Structure formats: C-alpha cells, structure tokens
mmCIF file of C-alpha atoms in Angstrom:
data_model
loop_
_atom_site.group_PDB
_atom_site.id
_atom_site.type_symbol
_atom_site.label_atom_id
_atom_site.label_comp_id
_atom_site.label_asym_id
_atom_site.label_seq_id
_atom_site.Cartn_x
_atom_site.Cartn_y
_atom_site.Cartn_z
ATOM 1 C CA MET A 1 -21.331 12.521 30.216
ATOM 2 C CA GLY A 2 -24.312 12.857 27.979
ATOM 3 C CA PRO A 3 -26.525 15.583 27.641
ATOM 4 C CA ARG A 4 -29.184 14.128 29.934
ATOM 5 C CA CYS A 5 -26.627 14.648 32.619
ATOM 6 C CA ARG A 6 -25.786 18.036 31.629
ATOM 7 C CA ARG A 7 -29.114 19.301 31.617
ATOM 8 C CA VAL A 8 -29.538 18.024 34.733
ATOM 9 C CA PHE A 9 -26.140 19.805 36.551
ATOM 10 C CA LEU A 10 -27.584 23.187 34.587
ATOM 11 C CA LEU A 11 -30.747 22.937 36.445
ATOM 12 C CA LEU A 12 -29.214 22.506 39.939
ATOM 13 C CA LEU A 13 -26.255 24.776 39.870
ATOM 14 C CA CYS A 14 -27.965 27.480 37.906
ATOM 15 C CA LEU A 15 -24.779 27.913 36.004
ATOM 16 C CA PRO A 16 -24.763 30.487 32.982
ATOM 17 C CA THR A 17 -24.464 28.698 29.468
ATOM 18 C CA GLY A 18 -22.569 31.186 27.881
ATOM 19 C CA GLY A 19 -19.232 30.396 26.139
ATOM 20 C CA ALA A 20 -20.119 26.930 25.188
ATOM 21 C CA PHE A 21 -21.509 28.347 22.065
ATOM 22 C CA PRO A 22 -19.161 30.823 20.801
ATOM 23 C CA ALA A 23 -19.752 31.000 17.245
ATOM 24 C CA ALA A 24 -23.077 31.890 17.906
ATOM 25 C CA ALA A 25 -22.276 34.555 20.664
ATOM 26 C CA GLN A 26 -19.688 36.121 18.980
ATOM 27 C CA GLY A 27 -20.946 36.390 15.564
ATOM 28 C CA ALA A 28 -18.699 37.339 12.894
ATOM 29 C CA LYS A 29 -15.057 36.909 14.940
ATOM 30 C CA PRO A 30 -12.926 34.554 13.349
ATOM 31 C CA LYS A 31 -12.888 30.749 14.814
ATOM 32 C CA THR A 32 -9.593 30.455 17.212
ATOM 33 C CA PRO A 33 -7.565 27.478 16.194
ATOM 34 C CA LEU A 34 -8.047 24.467 17.400
ATOM 35 C CA LEU A 35 -4.166 24.456 18.426
ATOM 36 C CA ARG A 36 -4.419 27.451 20.068
ATOM 37 C CA GLN A 37 -7.471 26.657 22.206
ATOM 38 C CA LEU A 38 -6.288 23.331 23.350
ATOM 39 C CA PHE A 39 -2.196 24.053 23.411
ATOM 40 C CA PRO A 40 -1.385 27.457 24.470
ATOM 41 C CA GLU A 41 2.023 26.419 25.078
ATOM 42 C CA LEU A 42 3.349 23.901 22.616
ATOM 43 C CA THR A 43 6.011 21.320 24.023
ATOM 44 C CA GLY A 44 6.739 19.606 20.708
ATOM 45 C CA ARG A 45 6.796 16.443 22.801
ATOM 46 C CA ASN A 46 3.086 15.495 22.424
ATOM 47 C CA GLY A 47 1.934 13.530 19.652
ATOM 48 C CA TYR A 48 -1.867 15.039 20.260
ATOM 49 C CA GLU A 49 -0.395 18.810 19.150
ATOM 50 C CA GLU A 50 -0.114 17.222 15.762
ATOM 51 C CA PHE A 51 -3.409 15.582 15.774
ATOM 52 C CA VAL A 52 -4.678 18.736 16.772
ATOM 53 C CA ALA A 53 -2.834 20.884 14.289
ATOM 54 C CA ALA A 54 -3.586 18.392 11.541
ATOM 55 C CA ALA A 55 -7.191 18.977 12.173
ATOM 56 C CA ASP A 56 -6.494 22.722 11.891
ATOM 57 C CA LEU A 57 -5.301 22.259 8.469
ATOM 58 C CA ILE A 58 -8.451 20.279 7.099
ATOM 59 C CA ASP A 59 -10.931 22.856 9.185
ATOM 60 C CA ASN A 60 -11.841 24.396 5.295
ATOM 61 C CA GLU A 61 -11.815 21.017 4.040
ATOM 62 C CA ASP A 62 -14.669 19.142 5.812
ATOM 63 C CA ARG A 63 -16.906 19.119 3.146
ATOM 64 C CA ALA A 64 -14.595 18.080 0.288
ATOM 65 C CA ILE A 65 -13.337 15.352 2.470
ATOM 66 C CA ARG A 66 -16.761 13.987 3.232
ATOM 67 C CA ALA A 67 -17.703 14.563 -0.271
ATOM 68 C CA ALA A 68 -14.720 12.010 -1.392
ATOM 69 C CA SER A 69 -15.372 9.287 1.206
ATOM 70 C CA GLN A 70 -18.760 8.848 0.020
ATOM 71 C CA PRO A 71 -19.291 5.510 -1.828
ATOM 72 C CA SER A 72 -20.581 7.200 -5.136
ATOM 73 C CA ALA A 73 -17.601 9.660 -5.229
ATOM 74 C CA MET A 74 -15.163 8.891 -8.313
ATOM 75 C CA LEU A 75 -11.514 8.057 -8.228
ATOM 76 C CA ALA A 76 -10.458 11.362 -9.620
ATOM 77 C CA GLN A 77 -12.251 13.316 -6.955
ATOM 78 C CA LYS A 78 -10.335 10.982 -4.216
ATOM 79 C CA HIS A 79 -7.218 11.757 -6.061
ATOM 80 C CA ALA A 80 -8.107 15.420 -5.981
ATOM 81 C CA LEU A 81 -8.128 15.617 -2.523
ATOM 82 C CA LEU A 82 -5.217 13.844 -1.475
ATOM 83 C CA ALA A 83 -3.159 16.104 -3.697
ATOM 84 C CA ASP A 84 -4.287 19.062 -1.829
ATOM 85 C CA ALA A 85 -1.530 20.477 -0.085
ATOM 86 C CA ARG A 86 -3.210 20.809 3.347
ATOM 87 C CA CYS A 87 -4.306 17.397 3.394
ATOM 88 C CA ALA A 88 -1.537 16.079 2.283
ATOM 89 C CA GLN A 89 0.485 18.060 5.617
ATOM 90 C CA ALA A 90 -2.579 16.815 7.668
ATOM 91 C CA LEU A 91 -1.610 12.707 7.071
ATOM 92 C CA TYR A 92 2.068 13.854 7.506
ATOM 93 C CA LEU A 93 1.379 15.594 10.631
ATOM 94 C CA LEU A 94 -1.167 12.653 12.154
ATOM 95 C CA ARG A 95 1.869 10.160 11.459
ATOM 96 C CA ARG A 96 4.219 12.264 13.069
ATOM 97 C CA GLY A 97 2.464 12.373 16.151
ATOM 98 C CA LEU A 98 1.673 8.627 16.039
ATOM 99 C CA ARG A 99 5.350 8.466 16.626
ATOM 100 C CA LYS A 100 5.590 10.393 19.834
ATOM 101 C CA PRO A 101 4.271 9.914 23.472
ATOM 102 C CA ILE A 102 0.522 10.702 23.460
ATOM 103 C CA ALA A 103 -1.521 13.283 26.681
ATOM 104 C CA SER A 104 -4.257 14.602 26.994
ATOM 105 C CA PRO A 105 -4.312 18.774 26.151
ATOM 106 C CA ARG A 106 -7.011 18.969 29.320
ATOM 107 C CA GLU A 107 -5.211 19.298 32.513
ATOM 108 C CA SER A 108 -9.070 18.384 34.333
ATOM 109 C CA LEU A 109 -11.895 17.179 33.411
ATOM 110 C CA SER A 110 -15.975 18.361 34.219
ATOM 111 C CA PRO A 111 -19.310 17.932 33.144
ATOM 112 C CA GLU A 112 -18.850 21.025 31.260
ATOM 113 C CA THR A 113 -15.413 19.862 29.246
ATOM 114 C CA LEU A 114 -15.669 20.652 25.733
ATOM 115 C CA PHE A 115 -14.089 18.521 23.161
ATOM 116 C CA PRO A 116 -14.159 20.701 20.310
ATOM 117 C CA GLU A 117 -11.988 18.666 18.491
ATOM 118 C CA ALA A 118 -14.021 15.590 18.129
ATOM 119 C CA GLY A 119 -15.628 16.232 14.911
ATOM 120 C CA ALA A 120 -12.316 17.363 12.894
ATOM 121 C CA PHE A 121 -10.740 13.744 14.546
ATOM 122 C CA ARG A 122 -13.735 12.073 12.335
ATOM 123 C CA ASP A 123 -12.740 13.785 9.132
ATOM 124 C CA LEU A 124 -9.037 12.967 9.514
ATOM 125 C CA ALA A 125 -10.235 9.213 9.917
ATOM 126 C CA ARG A 126 -12.497 10.020 6.738
ATOM 127 C CA LEU A 127 -9.150 11.289 5.106
ATOM 128 C CA LEU A 128 -7.141 8.123 5.554
ATOM 129 C CA GLN A 129 -10.436 6.361 4.061
ATOM 130 C CA VAL A 130 -9.833 8.127 1.222
ATOM 131 C CA GLU A 131 -5.981 7.182 1.261
ATOM 132 C CA GLN A 132 -6.498 3.562 1.453
ATOM 133 C CA TYR A 133 -8.837 3.655 -1.373
ATOM 134 C CA VAL A 134 -6.877 5.555 -3.618
ATOM 135 C CA LEU A 135 -3.842 3.208 -2.318
ATOM 136 C CA LEU A 136 -5.818 -0.144 -2.985
ATOM 137 C CA ALA A 137 -6.699 1.431 -6.651
ATOM 138 C CA ASP A 138 -3.111 1.985 -7.491
ATOM 139 C CA GLY A 139 -2.235 -1.448 -6.519
ATOM 140 C CA ARG A 140 -0.426 -0.161 -3.327
ATOM 141 C CA THR A 141 -1.930 -2.797 -1.107
ATOM 142 C CA ARG A 142 0.853 -2.867 1.517
ATOM 143 C CA ASP A 143 0.978 0.626 1.898
ATOM 144 C CA ALA A 144 -3.116 0.408 2.254
ATOM 145 C CA ILE A 145 -2.750 -1.950 5.193
ATOM 146 C CA GLN A 146 0.076 0.657 6.410
ATOM 147 C CA SER A 147 -2.841 3.010 6.247
ATOM 148 C CA LEU A 148 -5.123 1.031 8.312
ATOM 149 C CA ARG A 149 -2.764 0.162 10.843
ATOM 150 C CA ASP A 150 -2.018 4.059 10.988
ATOM 151 C CA GLY A 151 -5.754 4.497 11.059
ATOM 152 C CA LEU A 152 -6.248 2.249 14.308
ATOM 153 C CA ARG A 153 -3.419 3.369 15.997
ATOM 154 C CA PHE A 154 -5.009 6.755 15.430
ATOM 155 C CA GLY A 155 -8.317 5.564 16.855
ATOM 156 C CA ASP A 156 -6.839 4.298 19.968
ATOM 157 C CA ALA A 157 -4.444 7.292 20.396
ATOM 158 C CA ILE A 158 -6.972 10.210 20.681
ATOM 159 C CA GLN A 159 -8.946 8.309 23.539
ATOM 160 C CA THR A 160 -7.193 10.174 26.279
ATOM 161 C CA ASP A 161 -10.308 11.706 28.232
ATOM 162 C CA ALA A 162 -13.968 10.794 28.872
ATOM 163 C CA LEU A 163 -16.199 8.800 27.394
ATOM 164 C CA ILE A 164 -16.527 10.922 23.850
ATOM 165 C CA SER A 165 -13.204 10.932 23.433
ATOM 166 C CA GLY A 166 -13.249 7.084 23.525
ATOM 167 C CA LEU A 167 -16.598 7.069 21.234
ATOM 168 C CA VAL A 168 -14.960 9.206 18.610
ATOM 169 C CA GLY A 169 -12.021 7.153 18.421
ATOM 170 C CA ILE A 170 -13.823 3.868 17.811
ATOM 171 C CA ALA A 171 -15.958 5.987 15.314
ATOM 172 C CA CYS A 172 -12.754 6.581 13.574
ATOM 173 C CA SER A 173 -11.624 3.204 13.602
ATOM 174 C CA THR A 174 -14.773 1.832 12.064
ATOM 175 C CA ILE A 175 -14.584 4.147 9.323
ATOM 176 C CA ILE A 176 -11.368 2.745 8.747
ATOM 177 C CA LEU A 177 -12.157 -0.791 9.312
ATOM 178 C CA GLN A 178 -15.160 -0.977 6.833
ATOM 179 C CA GLN A 179 -13.454 0.776 4.138
ATOM 180 C CA PHE A 180 -10.767 -2.064 3.944
ATOM 181 C CA GLY A 181 -13.307 -4.797 4.230
ATOM 182 C CA GLU A 182 -14.667 -3.834 0.913
ATOM 183 C CA HIS A 183 -11.444 -4.470 -0.813
ATOM 184 C CA LEU A 184 -9.823 -8.010 0.800
ATOM 185 C CA ASP A 185 -10.692 -9.398 -2.865
ATOM 186 C CA GLN A 186 -7.305 -7.377 -3.612
ATOM 187 C CA LEU A 187 -4.951 -9.000 -1.438
ATOM 188 C CA SER A 188 -2.169 -11.325 -2.202
ATOM 189 C CA ALA A 189 -1.259 -14.061 -0.024
ATOM 190 C CA THR A 190 1.856 -11.892 1.297
ATOM 191 C CA ASP A 191 -0.780 -9.176 1.877
ATOM 192 C CA CYS A 192 -3.110 -11.617 3.410
ATOM 193 C CA GLU A 193 -0.549 -12.216 6.144
ATOM 194 C CA LEU A 194 0.637 -8.454 6.871
ATOM 195 C CA LEU A 195 -2.567 -7.656 7.475
ATOM 196 C CA PHE A 196 -3.232 -10.489 9.688
ATOM 197 C CA ASN A 197 -0.241 -9.299 11.610
ATOM 198 C CA VAL A 198 -1.776 -5.799 11.685
ATOM 199 C CA CYS A 199 -4.818 -6.927 13.461
ATOM 200 C CA ARG A 200 -2.976 -9.309 15.317
ATOM 201 C CA GLU A 201 -0.956 -6.604 16.725
ATOM 202 C CA TRP A 202 -4.135 -4.323 17.654
ATOM 203 C CA LEU A 203 -6.002 -6.761 19.247
ATOM 204 C CA ALA A 204 -2.585 -7.350 21.803
ATOM 205 C CA GLU A 205 -2.990 -4.165 23.192
ATOM 206 C CA PRO A 206 -4.856 -3.702 26.395
ATOM 207 C CA GLY A 207 -6.949 -0.860 24.471
ATOM 208 C CA PRO A 208 -8.462 2.214 26.060
ATOM 209 C CA LEU A 209 -11.672 1.559 27.822
ATOM 210 C CA HIS A 210 -10.314 1.209 31.140
ATOM 211 C CA ARG A 211 -8.839 4.752 31.077
ATOM 212 C CA VAL A 212 -11.524 5.827 29.653
ATOM 213 C CA LEU A 213 -14.098 5.111 32.547
ATOM 214 C CA ARG A 214 -11.677 6.218 34.781
ATOM 215 C CA ALA A 215 -11.855 9.627 33.413
ATOM 216 C CA GLU A 216 -15.444 9.090 33.295
ATOM 217 C CA TRP A 217 -15.452 8.469 37.028
ATOM 218 C CA ARG A 218 -13.572 11.534 37.786
ATOM 219 C CA ILE A 219 -15.574 13.440 35.651
ATOM 220 C CA GLY A 220 -18.496 12.063 37.705
ATOM 221 C CA ARG A 221 -16.554 12.793 41.092
ATOM 222 C CA GLU A 222 -15.564 16.656 40.128
ATOM 223 C CA ALA A 223 -19.287 17.121 39.775
ATOM 224 C CA LEU A 224 -20.174 16.037 42.898
ATOM 225 C CA SER A 225 -17.182 18.207 44.600
ATOM 226 C CA HIS A 226 -18.447 20.815 42.587
ATOM 227 C CA LEU A 227 -22.451 20.382 43.920
ATOM 228 C CA ALA A 228 -20.652 20.540 47.643
ATOM 229 C CA LYS A 229 -18.716 23.639 47.123
ATOM 230 C CA GLN A 230 -21.247 25.634 44.912
ATOM 231 C CA LEU A 231 -24.668 24.742 44.776
ATOM 232 C CA GLU A 232 -26.930 27.191 45.997
ATOM 233 C CA LEU A 233 -30.305 25.244 46.623
ATOM 234 C CA PRO A 234 -33.794 27.464 46.479
ATOM 235 C CA THR A 235 -35.562 28.434 49.495
ATOM 236 C CA ASP A 236 -39.055 27.124 48.227
ATOM 237 C CA PRO A 237 -39.327 23.624 46.691
ATOM 238 C CA PRO A 238 -40.952 23.627 43.244
ATOM 239 C CA GLY A 239 -44.241 22.691 42.777
ATOM 240 C CA GLY A 240 -45.765 18.967 42.615
ATOM 241 C CA ARG A 241 -45.796 16.032 44.392
ATOM 242 C CA PRO A 242 -42.683 14.405 45.870
ATOM 243 C CA ASP A 243 -43.302 11.112 43.819
ATOM 244 C CA GLU A 244 -44.311 12.902 40.623
ATOM 245 C CA GLY A 245 -42.215 13.014 37.438
ATOM 246 C CA THR A 246 -38.850 11.491 36.018
ATOM 247 C CA PRO A 247 -36.095 10.885 38.423
ATOM 248 C CA GLU A 248 -34.337 14.210 37.014
ATOM 249 C CA GLU A 249 -37.498 16.019 37.583
ATOM 250 C CA ARG A 250 -38.033 14.755 40.953
ATOM 251 C CA LEU A 251 -33.994 15.617 41.821
ATOM 252 C CA PRO A 252 -34.548 19.212 42.013
ATOM 253 C CA ARG A 253 -37.608 18.904 44.618
ATOM 254 C CA ASP A 254 -35.471 16.583 46.383
ATOM 255 C CA PHE A 255 -32.758 18.992 47.025
ATOM 256 C CA ALA A 256 -35.187 21.661 47.536
ATOM 257 C CA GLU A 257 -36.555 19.927 50.094
ATOM 258 C CA MET A 258 -32.880 19.075 51.750
ATOM 259 C CA ALA A 259 -32.403 22.930 51.612
ATOM 260 C CA ARG A 260 -33.930 23.744 55.121
ATOM 261 C CA ARG A 261 -31.612 21.110 56.520
ATOM 262 C CA ARG A 262 -28.168 21.648 55.388
ATOM 263 C CA THR A 263 -26.745 18.403 57.183
ATOM 264 C CA ALA A 264 -29.400 16.456 55.710
ATOM 265 C CA PHE A 265 -27.763 17.822 52.328
ATOM 266 C CA LEU A 266 -24.215 16.846 52.798
ATOM 267 C CA THR A 267 -24.861 13.345 54.214
ATOM 268 C CA GLU A 268 -27.099 12.763 51.275
ATOM 269 C CA LEU A 269 -24.149 14.046 48.782
ATOM 270 C CA GLU A 270 -21.243 12.139 50.976
ATOM 271 C CA ARG A 271 -23.820 9.137 50.604
ATOM 272 C CA ALA A 272 -23.585 9.616 46.727
ATOM 273 C CA GLY A 273 -20.198 9.928 46.047
ATOM 274 C CA HIS A 274 -19.767 6.627 48.110
ATOM 275 C CA LEU A 275 -22.469 5.023 46.108
ATOM 276 C CA TYR A 276 -20.540 6.515 43.072
ATOM 277 C CA ASP A 277 -17.326 5.060 43.678
ATOM 278 C CA ASP A 278 -18.404 1.812 44.638
ATOM 279 C CA TYR A 279 -20.183 1.533 41.423
ATOM 280 C CA PHE A 280 -17.098 2.261 39.209
ATOM 281 C CA ALA A 281 -15.025 -0.355 41.352
ATOM 282 C CA ARG A 282 -17.568 -2.803 40.829
ATOM 283 C CA LEU A 283 -17.767 -2.288 37.173
ATOM 284 C CA LEU A 284 -13.838 -1.944 36.257
ATOM 285 C CA GLN A 285 -13.460 -4.954 38.084
ATOM 286 C CA GLN A 286 -15.510 -6.590 35.589
ATOM 287 C CA LEU A 287 -13.716 -5.288 32.795
ATOM 288 C CA GLY A 288 -11.284 -7.949 33.375
ATOM 289 C CA ARG A 289 -13.709 -10.674 32.162
ATOM 290 C CA PRO A 290 -14.811 -11.438 28.800
ATOM 291 C CA ALA A 291 -17.733 -9.859 27.716
ATOM 292 C CA TRP A 292 -20.090 -12.386 27.868
ATOM 293 C CA GLU A 293 -18.913 -13.463 31.194
ATOM 294 C CA ARG A 294 -19.969 -9.932 32.891
ATOM 295 C CA SER A 295 -22.038 -9.104 35.405
ATOM 296 C CA LEU A 296 -22.610 -5.070 35.211
ATOM 297 C CA PRO A 297 -22.803 -3.469 38.440
ATOM 298 C CA ASP A 298 -26.552 -1.715 39.340
ATOM 299 C CA MET A 299 -27.229 1.258 41.297
ATOM 300 C CA GLY A 300 -29.201 -0.716 43.711
ATOM 301 C CA ALA A 301 -33.283 -0.737 44.528
ATOM 302 C CA ASP A 302 -32.590 2.283 46.661
ATOM 303 C CA ASP A 303 -34.913 5.486 45.590
ATOM 304 C CA SER A 304 -33.116 8.082 47.532
ATOM 305 C CA ALA A 305 -31.632 11.255 46.227
ATOM 306 C CA SER A 306 -28.173 10.516 46.342
ATOM 307 C CA ALA A 307 -28.931 7.094 44.311
ATOM 308 C CA ARG A 308 -30.933 8.876 41.495
ATOM 309 C CA LEU A 309 -28.112 11.659 41.404
ATOM 310 C CA VAL A 310 -25.574 8.747 40.983
ATOM 311 C CA GLU A 311 -27.584 7.158 38.328
ATOM 312 C CA THR A 312 -27.872 10.576 36.818
ATOM 313 C CA LEU A 313 -24.285 10.767 36.882
ATOM 314 C CA SER A 314 -23.617 7.428 35.343
ATOM 315 C CA VAL A 315 -22.807 6.370 31.484
ATOM 316 C CA PRO A 316 -24.815 4.332 29.405
ATOM 317 C CA VAL A 317 -22.374 1.330 30.457
ATOM 318 C CA GLN A 318 -24.183 -1.767 28.881
ATOM 319 C CA ARG A 319 -23.810 0.372 25.081
ATOM 320 C CA THR A 320 -20.194 2.169 25.696
ATOM 321 C CA LEU A 321 -19.444 -1.782 26.328
ATOM 322 C CA ASP A 322 -20.889 -3.009 23.198
ATOM 323 C CA SER A 323 -19.440 -0.545 21.117
ATOM 324 C CA TYR A 324 -15.593 -1.326 22.244
ATOM 325 C CA THR A 325 -16.552 -5.121 22.061
ATOM 326 C CA ARG A 326 -17.835 -4.301 18.349
ATOM 327 C CA GLU A 327 -14.726 -2.557 17.486
ATOM 328 C CA ARG A 328 -12.946 -6.002 18.674
ATOM 329 C CA ALA A 329 -15.229 -7.752 16.858
ATOM 330 C CA LEU A 330 -14.556 -5.771 13.708
ATOM 331 C CA VAL A 331 -10.873 -6.453 14.029
ATOM 332 C CA GLN A 332 -11.400 -10.483 14.598
ATOM 333 C CA LEU A 333 -13.153 -10.044 11.397
ATOM 334 C CA LEU A 334 -10.844 -8.573 9.392
ATOM 335 C CA ALA A 335 -8.232 -11.318 10.730
ATOM 336 C CA CYS A 336 -10.179 -13.941 9.868
ATOM 337 C CA HIS A 337 -11.161 -12.897 6.500
ATOM 338 C CA ALA A 338 -6.987 -12.505 5.870
ATOM 339 C CA ALA A 339 -6.414 -15.953 6.956
ATOM 340 C CA ILE A 340 -9.125 -17.236 4.881
ATOM 341 C CA ARG A 341 -7.857 -15.730 2.223
ATOM 342 C CA ARG A 342 -4.291 -16.761 2.912
ATOM 343 C CA TYR A 343 -5.734 -20.261 3.045
ATOM 344 C CA HIS A 344 -7.620 -19.951 -0.620
ATOM 345 C CA TRP A 345 -4.597 -19.293 -2.137
ATOM 346 C CA GLU A 346 -2.191 -22.320 -0.052
ATOM 347 C CA PHE A 347 -4.772 -24.558 -1.220
ATOM 348 C CA GLY A 348 -7.057 -23.277 -4.057
ATOM 349 C CA ARG A 349 -10.131 -23.322 -1.684
ATOM 350 C CA LEU A 350 -12.313 -22.358 1.401
ATOM 351 C CA PRO A 351 -11.511 -23.729 4.561
ATOM 352 C CA ALA A 352 -14.354 -26.402 5.517
ATOM 353 C CA SER A 353 -14.420 -24.453 8.745
ATOM 354 C CA LEU A 354 -12.653 -21.768 10.773
ATOM 355 C CA GLY A 355 -10.928 -24.739 13.253
ATOM 356 C CA GLU A 356 -8.764 -25.588 9.857
ATOM 357 C CA LEU A 357 -7.211 -22.222 10.644
ATOM 358 C CA ARG A 358 -6.269 -22.851 13.874
ATOM 359 C CA LEU A 359 -6.913 -19.106 15.083
ATOM 360 C CA GLY A 360 -7.531 -19.484 18.485
ATOM 361 C CA ASP A 361 -9.463 -16.676 20.394
ATOM 362 C CA LEU A 362 -9.210 -14.786 17.041
ATOM 363 C CA ALA A 363 -11.825 -17.150 15.804
ATOM 364 C CA VAL A 364 -14.348 -16.778 18.930
ATOM 365 C CA ASP A 365 -17.282 -14.044 18.997
ATOM 366 C CA PRO A 366 -16.438 -11.817 21.730
ATOM 367 C CA PHE A 367 -20.110 -11.392 22.193
ATOM 368 C CA THR A 368 -20.928 -14.734 23.389
ATOM 369 C CA GLY A 369 -17.664 -16.809 23.721
ATOM 370 C CA GLN A 370 -18.888 -19.160 20.755
ATOM 371 C CA PRO A 371 -16.801 -19.302 17.037
ATOM 372 C CA LEU A 372 -17.840 -16.661 14.931
ATOM 373 C CA HIS A 373 -20.013 -17.695 12.164
ATOM 374 C CA TYR A 374 -18.660 -19.125 9.096
ATOM 375 C CA VAL A 375 -20.369 -20.735 6.000
ATOM 376 C CA GLY A 376 -18.216 -21.076 3.041
ATOM 377 C CA ARG A 377 -20.462 -21.787 -0.286
ATOM 378 C CA GLY A 378 -17.678 -23.015 -3.271
ATOM 379 C CA ARG A 379 -15.643 -19.678 -3.505
ATOM 380 C CA GLU A 380 -17.814 -17.275 -1.327
ATOM 381 C CA TYR A 381 -18.322 -17.186 2.193
ATOM 382 C CA ASP A 382 -20.342 -15.494 5.062
ATOM 383 C CA LEU A 383 -18.300 -14.234 7.970
ATOM 384 C CA SER A 384 -20.163 -12.694 10.858
ATOM 385 C CA SER A 385 -20.117 -12.089 14.666
ATOM 386 C CA VAL A 386 -23.960 -12.378 16.482
ATOM 387 C CA GLY A 387 -23.500 -8.881 17.639
ATOM 388 C CA PRO A 388 -24.663 -6.584 21.063
ATOM 389 C CA GLN A 389 -28.171 -7.513 22.685
ATOM 390 C CA VAL A 390 -30.998 -5.072 20.639
ATOM 391 C CA GLY A 391 -34.515 -4.504 21.100
ATOM 392 C CA GLU A 392 -36.760 -6.744 19.106
ATOM 393 C CA ASP A 393 -38.159 -3.665 17.007
ATOM 394 C CA ASN A 394 -34.817 -3.058 15.466
ATOM 395 C CA PRO A 395 -35.652 -3.970 11.935
ATOM 396 C CA ASN A 396 -31.758 -5.229 11.322
ATOM 397 C CA ALA A 397 -32.587 -7.481 14.657
ATOM 398 C CA VAL A 398 -31.576 -11.408 14.011
ATOM 399 C CA ASN A 399 -32.810 -13.187 17.358
ATOM 400 C CA GLY A 400 -32.398 -10.339 19.136
ATOM 401 C CA ARG A 401 -28.999 -9.176 18.371
ATOM 402 C CA LEU A 402 -27.180 -6.984 15.814
ATOM 403 C CA PRO A 403 -25.001 -8.545 13.448
ATOM 404 C CA VAL A 404 -21.688 -7.294 13.101
ATOM 405 C CA VAL A 405 -20.149 -7.774 9.424
ATOM 406 C CA LEU A 406 -17.097 -6.458 7.573
ATOM 407 C CA GLY A 407 -17.470 -4.476 4.556
ATOM 408 C CA ARG A 408 -21.345 -4.072 4.032
#
C-alpha cells in the first residue's frame, strides 16, 4: 500500500504514529537486529531466517557495499569487500536460505505493516553484483553464472508479502541482470549454453506476481475491517463544500456526514468491500493473459464514498504490472544474448534474424507480442524490448514507450 493510502488511513483512524520511527523516538538506543524483530523464535526451517541473518551481518557494511558496486569502483576495492568475513558469511547464509522452504515472517498484514529488511535485501543484491564482477574478472565465468542464478532466485524468494516485497525483489533482480549484461563478451560457447538454461529455468517458473497481489488484496480487506471495528467519526463535518478538493480531501467529509447515520456508513463500507473484492477478482483473472492482451479492470464511474475509498486502497496496477513485465523482458533479453553469442561461436557470424535461432516465445517481446527488436551490424548488434508505455514528456521515450535494454 502506497504512502497516499497510509496518509488517508492515519487521517481517518486518528491513530498515533509512534513506533513507526523507533530510532528517532528512542534516541541513542541501540538498533534491534532485524532477526530479533522479525523472528522472536527461530525455527531453522525457514530460509527467510537466513536472509534476515545475512542482512544483519552487513548492517554496518552498507556504505562499503554501495561504494564497491559503483561502476567507478576499483577491482581491488571489490576484492577487499568480498574478503570481509561478514560479507562472506552473509553470502553463505543467503545461499543456505535458498536451499530451504521460504515463508514470510509476518503472520498477518495491514496498511501499517513495516518491512525493515527491504533496504538490507537490496544491499545483499549489490553484494552479489560485486561477487559477479570479481568472478568475471578472475575468469570464473561459470561461477559468475551460478551467482546470477542465486540472485534471480533470491529476488523471487523474498516476494512473500505485499507489493513492497515484490518491488524490492524486482529491484534485486534488476541489479543482478544489468551487471551481467555488461560482460557478455567474456562468455565461451559453453558459458552461453549454461546462461541460456539459467534464463529458461527462471522464465519457466510461475513467478510471485499472483501471491504479491493476493497479499495486497488481504491488506486492503484488513483495512476495511479495521475501519468497521474502530473508526470514530467526527461529530461535525470539516468545512468545505462536499464536491470541493481531491478524492482524498473529500473522503473525510463524506464519512463525517455519514456519522449521523451509522447504518448508512456501514452500508457504504460493506459496499466498498464488495467493490474491492470484485476489482481484485477481475484483476487476477486478467493476469492469466499476456501483457499485451490484458484489459485491466477499473473502479467504475461511481463517485460514491465507497468507490473513492476502494480507489484509495488500490495499488498502481499498471505500473506494477509493467515492473514485472520489464523484469521478464530483461531475462528474455539475456537469454537471447546468450543464444546470439553461442550462434556466433558456432558459425563465426551473427544471425540475420532472431528467427534463425528458433527461440520461440523467448524472442517475443512480452510488452507487445511482436518479435524483440534485433539488428545485426557486422560483429555488433542491437537487441531490445519496446518497453512499457510512458508519457511523451519522458526524455527517454521512443514512440511513447521506454525501451528495455540490457547492460547499458
């Protein structure tokens, strides 16, 4: 749930925000380790425990990791980071976690659920990025491909909860993919085959999008239930005409007016629940279609308080789906790069088209259903996806879309 929605619910519920910023509230008190925050009792059977333990290990290394992951960082700096015992142990724990079942540390979700591990997980992805660079620099390409595979699996595995966990997972995968895309010229023919199979393996998995959106659905439902149980409406409506302001500004006035009629309020809230359930049911149904064939549901033209509440609860669906489709496009591009370079090793030239490679759906742009853009020029070539639709004011837009390119 986004910041806009949280602001609205804080306004409606009149809840104190203490506890959301513990470091500021408690001054110099030492920070509680993430593992203790999220797992009061360890099971040893949940790989997420290892992920969080790894995050704790690099808690004081975040600046060093981010510095070493910069393009300007020297190889010696990257080697030094990986030689650090805490970083080495963090990578070991991450991989041990991947060998176990993964479950969320949160038993329930609400609009105020915090995800304190999110930033540290991105740093773990950056640590893998540094590891890949060093492995490639040392000529250990097969180990670098395995590191890529671990990074992609980690990016999916941490998507156990709501949309925020999904976006963090995608960010982790993108960090890993872009790094590898800059070193494709180091791959042997055998490396290309191995990389191609890693990409195909990832693309064959069902992916976490359904479970992330279902978790977001549960969060909205929990918010509506919380309103029904605890909302205390003001006795006097705030000033302003009922039709003035944005939907968020009008929402408190709408419910304040309803305070005089409890039955009307509960009816409106119940209707919001039905609208919300119907919206998500239709949305999840559309996910079974390719991105270019989806017809995303809307909230309808209803301007009632319940419809506006549902709109406030809803996630930015198109941007969310574009993020997942972009991630898929990056993996497909990497697979195609591997196939192109394997072809070059075999025949000493580039393919005239992707059709020569017989890649099937791997060469289909996930945004449009058309072939990925490929143009060969001697020993060089261009490969890209048209990307998602964006506003024409975007300086990087090409024909109203933001192209997806690997390794630039």
